[in-house]
């Protein structure tokens, strides 16, 4: 099992040893995270379904994916550390919100955003046309 606090401690020590704390602001970390996730996305740009299915057998691409994934996770964990976010609590709270936003009855098998699903569950009442005198 992953010990998030231990990983954050390792990352924090790495940063401190290099005197990088002044650069690790929430804004800078969010930007860096976006860049790393974009680098992960770039690997998949223009990739066919067949190429995606063959990924587990492609050691070179899998190594690139693992590196970009790890870079992204490092920035996420550092971001949470800098803002003193409880990662476990934040994720559990978001999962609970998602359970409420995406009930199985309306969300199963669809990618429709919750606001659109909500409209289907609770259609707006039709307003009576204004009467003209």
XYZ file of C-alpha atoms in Angstrom:
133
model
C 0.000 0.000 0.000
C 1.199 3.522 -0.782
C 1.989 5.804 2.143
C 1.131 9.220 0.727
C 2.610 11.101 3.670
C 5.906 9.259 3.270
C 6.009 10.080 -0.444
C 5.268 13.729 0.345
C 8.075 13.721 2.908
C 10.526 12.342 0.312
C 9.444 14.940 -2.238
C 9.628 17.729 0.370
C 13.165 16.695 1.344
C 14.216 16.568 -2.308
C 12.874 20.105 -2.789
C 14.432 21.422 0.433
C 17.859 20.004 -0.421
C 17.799 22.062 -3.614
C 16.307 25.222 -2.065
C 13.360 25.065 -4.434
C 10.663 25.984 -1.877
C 10.397 29.614 -3.126
C 9.428 28.283 -6.547
C 6.901 25.779 -5.235
C 3.929 28.103 -4.920
C 0.440 26.723 -5.520
C 0.231 28.600 -8.843
C 3.633 27.370 -10.056
C 2.885 23.809 -9.000
C -0.505 23.886 -10.761
C 1.182 25.146 -13.932
C 3.919 22.507 -13.686
C 1.261 19.834 -13.164
C -0.564 21.006 -16.274
C 2.663 20.809 -18.279
C 3.421 17.278 -17.068
C -0.114 16.045 -17.761
C 0.150 17.604 -21.223
C 3.370 15.654 -21.790
C 1.506 12.490 -20.817
C -1.313 13.416 -23.176
C 1.146 14.101 -25.973
C 2.193 10.447 -25.932
C -1.370 9.481 -26.839
C -1.937 12.183 -29.425
C -2.839 10.593 -32.760
C -2.431 7.088 -31.311
C -4.784 4.562 -32.896
C -6.919 2.135 -30.908
C -4.635 -0.699 -32.046
C -1.537 1.173 -30.839
C -3.206 1.802 -27.494
C -4.108 -1.871 -27.153
C -0.472 -2.807 -27.851
C 0.959 -0.415 -25.235
C 1.704 -3.073 -22.575
C 4.076 -4.728 -25.069
C 5.847 -1.472 -25.989
C 8.559 -1.085 -23.344
C 9.815 2.250 -24.658
C 6.400 3.927 -24.658
C 5.456 2.375 -21.324
C 8.650 3.802 -19.815
C 7.711 7.262 -21.143
C 4.162 6.892 -19.799
C 5.433 5.834 -16.372
C 7.811 8.803 -16.232
C 5.142 11.354 -17.183
C 2.627 9.728 -14.859
C 5.137 9.856 -12.011
C 6.019 13.495 -12.752
C 2.312 14.350 -12.638
C 1.790 12.511 -9.366
C 4.838 14.148 -7.813
C 3.459 17.605 -8.629
C 0.001 16.633 -7.328
C 1.462 15.383 -4.066
C 3.707 18.427 -3.720
C 0.729 20.717 -4.419
C -1.262 18.988 -1.671
C 1.713 19.184 0.685
C 2.257 22.918 0.102
C -1.445 23.643 0.690
C -1.645 21.161 3.591
C -4.447 19.258 1.873
C -5.429 15.931 3.368
C -5.233 13.818 0.194
C -7.200 10.890 1.640
C -9.977 13.135 2.968
C -10.153 15.215 -0.235
C -10.473 12.134 -2.444
C -13.071 10.474 -0.204
C -15.111 13.701 -0.059
C -15.008 14.012 -3.860
C -16.045 10.378 -4.322
C -19.020 11.021 -2.022
C -19.980 14.089 -4.094
C -19.680 12.028 -7.287
C -21.988 9.352 -5.835
C -24.608 12.065 -5.317
C -24.013 13.720 -8.713
C -23.921 10.477 -10.680
C -26.490 8.034 -9.269
C -26.225 4.598 -10.824
C -29.780 4.806 -12.126
C -29.017 7.752 -14.421
C -25.264 7.491 -14.938
C -24.746 3.839 -15.835
C -23.374 3.485 -19.346
C -23.345 7.191 -20.216
C -20.721 9.898 -20.254
C -23.253 12.734 -20.035
C -22.227 15.433 -17.552
C -24.191 15.499 -14.304
C -25.840 18.854 -15.079
C -27.395 17.316 -18.214
C -28.413 14.209 -16.245
C -29.994 16.468 -13.637
C -32.104 18.105 -16.350
C -33.366 14.678 -17.378
C -34.195 13.761 -13.750
C -35.799 17.142 -12.966
C -36.964 18.769 -16.194
C -37.741 22.449 -15.783
C -41.384 23.173 -15.357
C -42.976 24.782 -18.345
C -43.925 28.335 -17.622
C -47.419 29.411 -18.487
C -47.413 31.840 -21.394
C -48.079 35.396 -20.362
C -51.649 36.487 -20.937
C -52.069 39.622 -22.920
C -54.882 41.927 -22.086
